[in-house]
């Protein structure tokens, strides 16, 4: 049984991946500082998988802790590195916090991996690294111009990993650029629970459908798209998890540095997302078309051919699946709130 260290393993994508890893027969060690997660997620993972993964509460910047984990678990074969801060607006207001947490944190982690001969990493990058103007499907080799400090941290870490591979070609490095992950585990026991007012579309839609928010502001109705609203490539969290497992399997046979888009390849407009959410879940989402959100682009969707060609991975879940599973999770949150 291969042992995998998962940093940020109690967060949204991390917790679903931990479940996927356990179900695929991997042994998991989690490191998370709980800055954006709750320890009860560990119990939820145990409830779903009937197995409690080993958990270290702590920070990826803590060199001593990293050494302790590596010495205690010398059989760790690879690291899936989710730990990071991800709020674009906050990164503009507090750039140093982002560079420190994400970039310095990743350097500390890579150093520890090199020292303890764990030369296999899967890194969570983002579609946000691409230059914002392009209107066609984004390919891995398209130009990169991150437009905010959060995106800069992702692009910097990608380059640090590339240079690390350049210095030691025995590394196995998979950079996964996620498009817009949404949805939740089919059990309804784990999902994303944003603090405060959600920035992202799906959590906002789900809260509006629940009556927590009065109405959804649709940011911009004058984009050059069929219905005038912006288009994104929403991908079900289950598909994203499968992408990590495919990358892990690939890296066990292949050294090298690779970057892959993880998206469906299909753009969905804000109005389409609202309509499908309403129809799938038989709910009403009051909305109003307002001004564009600063910094937003008209369309962003993946060309995911490379992941299919190399990893044999492609997304299989559709927008109805995403809406249904997101709503099931929101209803679980609503129940917790009312008790
Ligand atoms: P999340 O905030 O739910 O999970 C991140 C986890 O990392 C949290 O549990 C947090 O407590 C932990 N963490 C943060 N800094 C840490 C540190 N210094 N040491 C230890 N633990 C730390 O976010 P998520 O949505 O699950 O995203 C996971 C990764 O994927 C992030 O790196 C994010 O930038 C990237 N990503 C996310 C999206 C998205 O839409 N969710 C899109 C593209 C990329
Ligand atoms: C955001 C992040 C990006 C991250 C991505 C995936 C910003 C600026 N960018 O991008 O870094 O990689 O999420 O998680 O935060 N919308 C509304 N009303 C709302 C919320 C959103 O109309 O209340 C629209 C947006 O204008 C956009 C679409 O819905 O057109 C999706 O928005 P969002 O979920 O925030 O994702 P991104 O903008 O793609």
Coordinates of C-alpha atoms and ligand atoms in Angstrom, one line a residue:
X1 CA 0.0 0.0 0.0
X2 CA 1.6 3.3 -1.1
X3 CA 1.7 6.0 1.5
X4 CA 0.9 9.6 0.3
X5 CA 1.4 12.8 2.2
X6 CA -1.5 15.2 1.5
X7 CA -0.9 18.8 2.5
X8 CA -4.1 20.8 3.0
X9 CA -5.9 17.4 3.2
X10 CA -8.8 18.7 5.2
X11 CA -9.7 21.5 2.8
X12 CA -12.3 21.3 0.0
X13 CA -10.4 19.5 -2.7
X14 CA -8.0 17.8 -0.2
X15 CA -10.7 16.1 1.8
X16 CA -12.3 14.7 -1.4
X17 CA -9.0 13.5 -2.7
X18 CA -8.2 11.8 0.7
X19 CA -11.4 9.9 0.4
X20 CA -10.6 9.0 -3.2
X21 CA -7.1 7.9 -2.3
X22 CA -8.3 5.7 0.6
X23 CA -10.9 4.1 -1.6
X24 CA -8.2 3.5 -4.3
X25 CA -6.1 1.6 -1.7
X26 CA -3.6 4.3 -0.8
X27 CA -2.4 5.0 2.8
X28 CA -2.8 8.7 3.6
X29 CA -1.0 11.1 6.0
X30 CA -2.5 14.6 6.2
X31 CA -0.8 17.8 7.1
X32 CA -3.1 20.8 7.5
X33 CA -2.9 23.9 9.7
X34 CA -6.7 24.3 9.8
X35 CA -6.4 27.9 8.6
X36 CA -9.3 27.1 6.3
X37 CA -10.6 23.8 7.5
X38 CA -12.3 22.1 10.4
X39 CA -11.0 19.1 12.2
X40 CA -14.4 17.5 12.1
X41 CA -13.7 16.8 8.4
X42 CA -11.4 14.1 9.6
X43 CA -14.4 12.4 11.2
X44 CA -16.4 12.8 8.0
X45 CA -13.7 11.2 6.0
X46 CA -13.7 8.3 8.5
X47 CA -17.5 8.0 8.3
X48 CA -17.3 7.7 4.5
X49 CA -14.2 5.5 4.2
X50 CA -14.4 3.6 7.5
X51 CA -10.8 4.6 8.0
X52 CA -9.2 7.5 9.9
X53 CA -6.1 8.8 8.1
X54 CA -3.1 9.9 10.1
X55 CA -3.3 13.6 10.8
X56 CA -0.7 16.2 11.7
X57 CA -2.0 19.6 12.6
X58 CA 0.6 22.1 11.5
X59 CA 2.1 24.3 8.9
X60 CA 4.0 23.4 5.7
X61 CA 6.5 26.2 6.6
X62 CA 7.4 24.4 9.8
X63 CA 10.7 22.7 8.8
X64 CA 11.0 20.7 12.0
X65 CA 7.5 19.3 11.7
X66 CA 8.1 18.3 8.1
X67 CA 11.3 16.5 9.2
X68 CA 9.4 14.8 12.0
X69 CA 6.7 13.6 9.6
X70 CA 9.2 12.3 7.0
X71 CA 11.2 10.5 9.7
X72 CA 8.1 8.9 11.3
X73 CA 6.8 7.9 7.9
X74 CA 9.9 7.0 5.8
X75 CA 7.6 5.0 3.4
X76 CA 5.9 8.2 2.1
X77 CA 6.2 7.8 -1.7
X78 CA 4.6 11.0 -2.9
X79 CA 3.1 14.3 -1.8
X80 CA -0.1 15.8 -3.1
X81 CA 0.3 19.5 -2.3
X82 CA -3.0 21.3 -1.8
X83 CA -2.0 23.6 1.2
X84 CA -2.4 27.2 0.2
X85 CA -4.4 30.3 0.5
X86 CA -6.7 30.9 -2.5
X87 CA -8.8 34.1 -2.2
X88 CA -8.0 36.4 -5.0
X89 CA -9.3 39.6 -3.4
X90 CA -7.4 38.8 -0.1
X91 CA -4.2 38.2 -2.1
X92 CA -4.5 41.7 -3.6
X93 CA -5.0 43.2 -0.1
X94 CA -2.3 41.1 1.6
X95 CA 0.2 40.0 -1.0
X96 CA 3.0 39.2 1.4
X97 CA 0.8 36.8 3.3
X98 CA 0.2 34.9 0.1
X99 CA 3.8 34.9 -1.1
X100 CA 4.8 33.7 2.4
X101 CA 2.2 31.0 2.8
X102 CA 2.1 29.7 -0.7
X103 CA 5.6 30.3 -2.1
X104 CA 7.7 30.0 1.0
X105 CA 5.6 27.2 2.2
X106 CA 6.1 25.3 -1.0
X107 CA 9.9 25.9 -0.9
X108 CA 10.0 24.5 2.6
X109 CA 8.0 21.5 1.5
X110 CA 10.2 20.8 -1.6
X111 CA 13.4 21.2 0.5
X112 CA 12.1 18.6 3.0
X113 CA 11.1 16.3 0.2
X114 CA 14.6 16.5 -1.4
X115 CA 16.2 15.9 2.0
X116 CA 14.1 12.8 2.7
X117 CA 14.3 11.5 -0.9
X118 CA 10.6 11.9 -1.6
X119 CA 10.9 13.1 -5.2
X120 CA 7.3 12.8 -6.4
X121 CA 4.9 15.7 -6.1
X122 CA 1.5 16.6 -7.5
X123 CA 0.8 20.3 -7.2
X124 CA -2.5 22.2 -7.2
X125 CA -2.2 25.0 -9.7
X126 CA -5.0 27.0 -11.3
X127 CA -6.3 28.2 -14.7
X128 CA -5.7 31.6 -13.2
X129 CA -2.0 31.4 -14.3
X130 CA -3.0 31.9 -18.0
X131 CA -3.1 35.2 -19.7
X132 CA -6.6 36.6 -19.2
X133 CA -7.5 37.6 -22.7
X134 CA -7.7 34.4 -24.6
X135 CA -11.2 33.5 -25.8
X136 CA -10.5 30.0 -27.1
X137 CA -9.9 26.8 -25.1
X138 CA -6.7 27.2 -23.1
X139 CA -3.8 24.8 -23.8
X140 CA -1.0 24.1 -21.4
X141 CA 1.5 25.9 -23.5
X142 CA -0.5 29.1 -23.9
X143 CA 1.0 32.2 -22.4
X144 CA 0.9 32.9 -18.7
X145 CA 0.2 36.3 -17.1
X146 CA -1.3 35.9 -13.7
X147 CA -3.3 39.0 -13.0
X148 CA -3.2 38.9 -9.2
X149 CA -0.8 37.9 -6.3
X150 CA -2.7 34.6 -5.8
X151 CA -2.1 33.7 -9.5
X152 CA 1.5 34.8 -9.2
X153 CA 2.1 32.5 -6.3
X154 CA 0.8 29.5 -8.4
X155 CA 2.9 30.5 -11.4
X156 CA 6.0 31.0 -9.2
X157 CA 5.6 27.6 -7.6
X158 CA 5.2 26.0 -11.0
X159 CA 8.5 27.5 -12.1
X160 CA 10.3 26.6 -8.8
X161 CA 9.2 23.0 -9.4
X162 CA 10.4 23.1 -13.0
X163 CA 13.8 24.4 -11.9
X164 CA 13.9 21.7 -9.2
X165 CA 13.4 19.1 -11.9
X166 CA 16.1 20.8 -14.0
X167 CA 18.5 20.4 -11.1
X168 CA 17.6 16.8 -10.3
X169 CA 15.9 14.9 -13.1
X170 CA 15.0 12.0 -10.8
X171 CA 12.0 14.1 -9.7
X172 CA 8.5 13.3 -10.8
X173 CA 6.4 16.5 -10.9
X174 CA 2.8 16.8 -12.0
X175 CA 1.3 20.3 -12.0
X176 CA -2.5 20.2 -12.3
X177 CA -4.2 23.4 -13.4
X178 CA -7.8 23.2 -12.1
X179 CA -10.5 25.1 -13.9
X180 CA -13.6 25.7 -11.7
X181 CA -14.1 22.8 -9.2
X182 CA -17.7 22.6 -7.9
X183 CA -20.0 20.0 -6.3
X184 CA -19.5 17.8 -3.4
X185 CA -19.1 14.1 -2.4
X186 CA -22.2 12.0 -3.1
X187 CA -22.7 11.3 0.6
X188 CA -23.4 15.0 1.3
X189 CA -21.0 14.7 4.2
X190 CA -18.1 16.8 2.8
X191 CA -18.0 19.8 0.6
X192 CA -16.9 23.4 0.4
X193 CA -18.1 25.6 3.2
X194 CA -16.9 29.2 2.5
X195 CA -16.6 31.5 5.4
X196 CA -18.7 34.7 5.1
X197 CA -20.2 35.9 1.8
X198 CA -19.1 33.5 -1.0
X199 CA -17.1 34.9 -3.8
X200 CA -17.6 32.0 -6.1
X201 CA -20.7 31.3 -8.2
X202 CA -21.8 27.9 -7.0
X203 CA -21.7 28.5 -3.3
X204 CA -23.6 31.8 -3.9
X205 CA -26.2 30.1 -6.0
X206 CA -26.7 27.4 -3.4
X207 CA -27.0 29.9 -0.6
X208 CA -29.5 31.9 -2.6
X209 CA -31.6 28.8 -3.3
X210 CA -31.6 28.2 0.5
X211 CA -32.8 31.8 1.2
X212 CA -29.5 32.6 3.0
X213 CA -28.9 35.3 0.3
X214 CA -31.8 37.2 -1.1
X215 CA -30.7 37.2 -4.7
X216 CA -27.7 36.4 -6.8
X217 CA -25.9 39.3 -8.6
X218 CA -25.0 38.1 -12.1
X219 CA -21.8 40.0 -12.8
X220 CA -22.2 41.4 -16.3
X221 CA -24.8 40.8 -19.0
X222 CA -22.8 42.4 -21.8
X223 CA -20.1 39.9 -22.5
X224 CA -19.5 38.7 -26.0
X225 CA -21.2 35.3 -25.3
X226 CA -24.5 33.8 -26.5
X227 CA -26.5 35.1 -23.5
X228 CA -24.2 38.0 -22.5
X229 CA -23.0 36.3 -19.3
X230 CA -19.5 35.1 -18.6
X231 CA -18.5 31.4 -19.3
X232 CA -16.4 29.1 -17.2
X233 CA -15.4 25.5 -17.2
X234 CA -17.0 24.0 -14.1
X235 CA -15.7 20.6 -13.2
X236 CA -17.1 18.1 -10.7
X237 CA -14.9 17.5 -7.6
X238 CA -15.1 13.8 -8.2
X239 CA -13.6 14.2 -11.7
X240 CA -10.9 16.4 -10.2
X241 CA -10.1 13.7 -7.6
X242 CA -9.8 11.1 -10.4
X243 CA -7.4 13.4 -12.2
X244 CA -5.1 13.3 -9.1
X245 CA -5.2 9.6 -8.9
X246 CA -4.4 9.3 -12.6
X247 CA -1.4 11.6 -12.2
X248 CA -0.2 9.6 -9.2
X249 CA -0.4 6.4 -11.1
X250 CA 1.3 8.0 -14.1
X251 CA 4.1 9.3 -12.0
X252 CA 4.9 6.0 -10.4
X253 CA 6.1 4.9 -13.9
X254 CA 7.4 8.2 -15.3
X255 CA 10.0 10.6 -14.1
X256 CA 9.7 14.2 -15.5
X257 CA 7.9 17.5 -15.2
X258 CA 4.4 17.7 -16.6
X259 CA 1.6 20.3 -16.5
X260 CA -2.0 19.3 -17.2
X261 CA -5.3 21.2 -17.4
X262 CA -8.1 19.6 -15.5
X263 CA -11.3 20.8 -16.9
X264 CA -14.3 19.5 -18.9
X265 CA -13.4 21.5 -22.0
X266 CA -16.9 22.9 -22.0
X267 CA -17.9 26.5 -21.1
X268 CA -21.1 27.2 -19.2
X269 CA -22.5 30.7 -18.8
X270 CA -23.8 32.1 -15.5
X271 CA -27.4 32.1 -16.7
X272 CA -27.1 28.4 -17.9
X273 CA -25.7 27.5 -14.5
X274 CA -28.6 29.2 -12.8
X275 CA -31.2 27.5 -15.1
X276 CA -29.7 24.0 -14.7
X277 CA -29.4 24.4 -10.9
X278 CA -33.1 25.5 -10.7
X279 CA -34.3 22.6 -12.9
X280 CA -32.2 19.9 -11.4
X281 CA -33.0 20.7 -7.9
X282 CA -36.5 22.2 -8.3
X283 CA -35.6 25.4 -6.6
X284 CA -35.9 29.1 -7.5
X285 CA -32.9 31.4 -7.7
X286 CA -33.8 35.1 -7.7
X287 CA -31.2 37.0 -9.6
X288 CA -30.4 40.4 -11.1
X289 CA -27.9 41.2 -13.8
X290 CA -25.5 43.8 -12.5
X291 CA -22.2 45.4 -13.5
X292 CA -19.2 43.3 -14.4
X293 CA -17.0 42.2 -11.5
X294 CA -13.6 43.9 -11.8
X295 CA -10.9 41.6 -13.2
X296 CA -13.3 39.1 -14.6
X297 CA -12.9 37.8 -18.2
X298 CA -15.6 36.7 -20.7
X299 CA -14.7 33.1 -21.1
X300 CA -12.3 30.6 -19.6
X301 CA -12.3 26.9 -20.5
X302 CA -9.8 24.2 -20.8
X303 CA -8.4 22.2 -23.7
X304 CA -8.1 19.0 -21.6
X305 CA -6.7 16.8 -24.5
X306 CA -3.3 16.4 -22.9
X307 CA -4.6 14.9 -19.7
X308 CA -6.5 12.4 -21.8
X309 CA -3.6 11.6 -24.0
X310 CA -1.0 11.2 -21.3
X311 CA -3.0 10.3 -18.2
X312 CA -6.0 8.6 -19.8
X313 CA -8.2 11.0 -17.7
X314 CA -11.2 12.9 -18.8
X315 CA -14.1 14.5 -16.9
X316 CA -17.3 12.4 -17.0
X317 CA -19.8 14.3 -14.8
X318 CA -22.1 16.9 -16.3
X319 CA -23.6 20.2 -15.0
X320 CA -26.7 18.4 -13.6
X321 CA -24.4 16.1 -11.5
X322 CA -22.6 19.2 -10.2
X323 CA -25.8 21.1 -9.4
X324 CA -27.4 18.0 -7.7
X325 CA -24.4 17.2 -5.6
X326 CA -23.7 20.8 -4.7
X327 CA -27.3 21.2 -3.5
X328 CA -27.2 18.0 -1.5
X329 CA -24.2 19.4 0.4
X330 CA -25.9 22.8 0.9
X331 CA -28.9 21.1 2.4
X332 CA -26.6 19.3 4.8
X333 CA -25.1 22.6 5.8
X334 CA -28.6 24.1 6.2
X335 CA -29.5 21.3 8.5
X336 CA -26.4 21.7 10.6
X337 CA -27.2 25.5 10.8
X338 CA -30.8 24.9 12.1
X339 CA -29.7 22.6 14.9
Ligands
LIG1 P1 -9.1 25.0 0.8 O1 -8.8 26.4 1.4 O2 -10.4 24.4 1.1 O3 -7.9 24.0 1.2 C1 -6.6 24.4 1.5 C2 -6.2 23.7 2.8 O4 -4.9 24.0 3.0 C3 -7.0 24.2 4.0 O5 -7.5 23.0 4.7 C4 -6.1 25.0 4.8 O6 -6.3 24.9 6.2 C5 -4.7 24.4 4.4 N1 -3.6 25.3 4.5 C6 -3.4 26.5 4.0 N2 -2.2 27.0 4.2 C7 -1.5 26.0 4.9 C8 -0.2 25.9 5.4 N3 0.6 27.0 5.3 N4 0.1 24.8 6.0 C9 -0.7 23.8 6.2 N5 -2.0 23.8 5.7 C10 -2.4 24.9 5.1 O7 -8.9 25.2 -0.7 P2 -9.2 24.2 -1.9 O8 -10.3 24.8 -2.7 O9 -9.3 22.8 -1.4 O10 -7.9 24.3 -2.8 C11 -6.8 23.4 -2.6 C12 -5.7 23.9 -3.5 O11 -6.1 24.0 -4.9 C13 -5.2 25.3 -3.2 O12 -3.8 25.3 -3.3 C14 -5.8 26.2 -4.2 O13 -5.1 27.3 -4.5 C15 -5.9 25.3 -5.4 N6 -7.0 25.6 -6.4 C16 -8.3 25.7 -5.9 C17 -9.3 26.0 -6.8 C18 -10.7 26.1 -6.3 O14 -11.5 26.7 -7.1 N7 -11.1 25.6 -5.2 C19 -9.0 26.3 -8.1 C20 -7.6 26.2 -8.5 C21 -6.6 25.9 -7.6
LIG2 C1 -12.4 32.4 -9.4 C2 -11.1 33.0 -9.0 C3 -10.0 32.1 -9.7 C4 -10.1 30.7 -9.3 C5 -11.5 30.2 -9.7 C6 -11.8 28.8 -9.4 C7 -11.5 35.4 -8.8 C8 -11.3 36.7 -9.4 N1 -11.0 34.4 -9.5 O1 -12.6 32.6 -10.8 O2 -8.7 32.6 -9.2 O3 -9.2 29.9 -9.9 O4 -12.5 31.1 -9.1 O5 -12.3 28.7 -8.1 O6 -12.0 35.3 -7.7 N2 -20.4 35.3 -10.7 C9 -21.5 36.0 -10.6 N3 -22.1 36.2 -9.4 C10 -21.5 35.8 -8.2 C11 -20.3 35.1 -8.3 C12 -19.7 34.8 -9.6 O7 -22.1 36.3 -11.6 O8 -22.0 36.1 -7.1 C13 -19.8 35.0 -12.0 C14 -18.4 35.5 -12.2 O9 -18.5 36.8 -12.7 C15 -17.8 34.5 -13.2 C16 -18.5 33.2 -12.9 O10 -19.7 33.6 -12.1 O11 -18.2 34.9 -14.5 C17 -17.7 32.3 -12.0 O12 -17.2 33.0 -10.9 P1 -16.3 32.3 -9.8 O13 -16.9 31.1 -9.3 O14 -15.9 33.4 -8.8 O15 -15.0 31.8 -10.6 P2 -13.9 32.6 -11.5 O16 -14.3 34.0 -11.8 O17 -13.7 31.7 -12.7

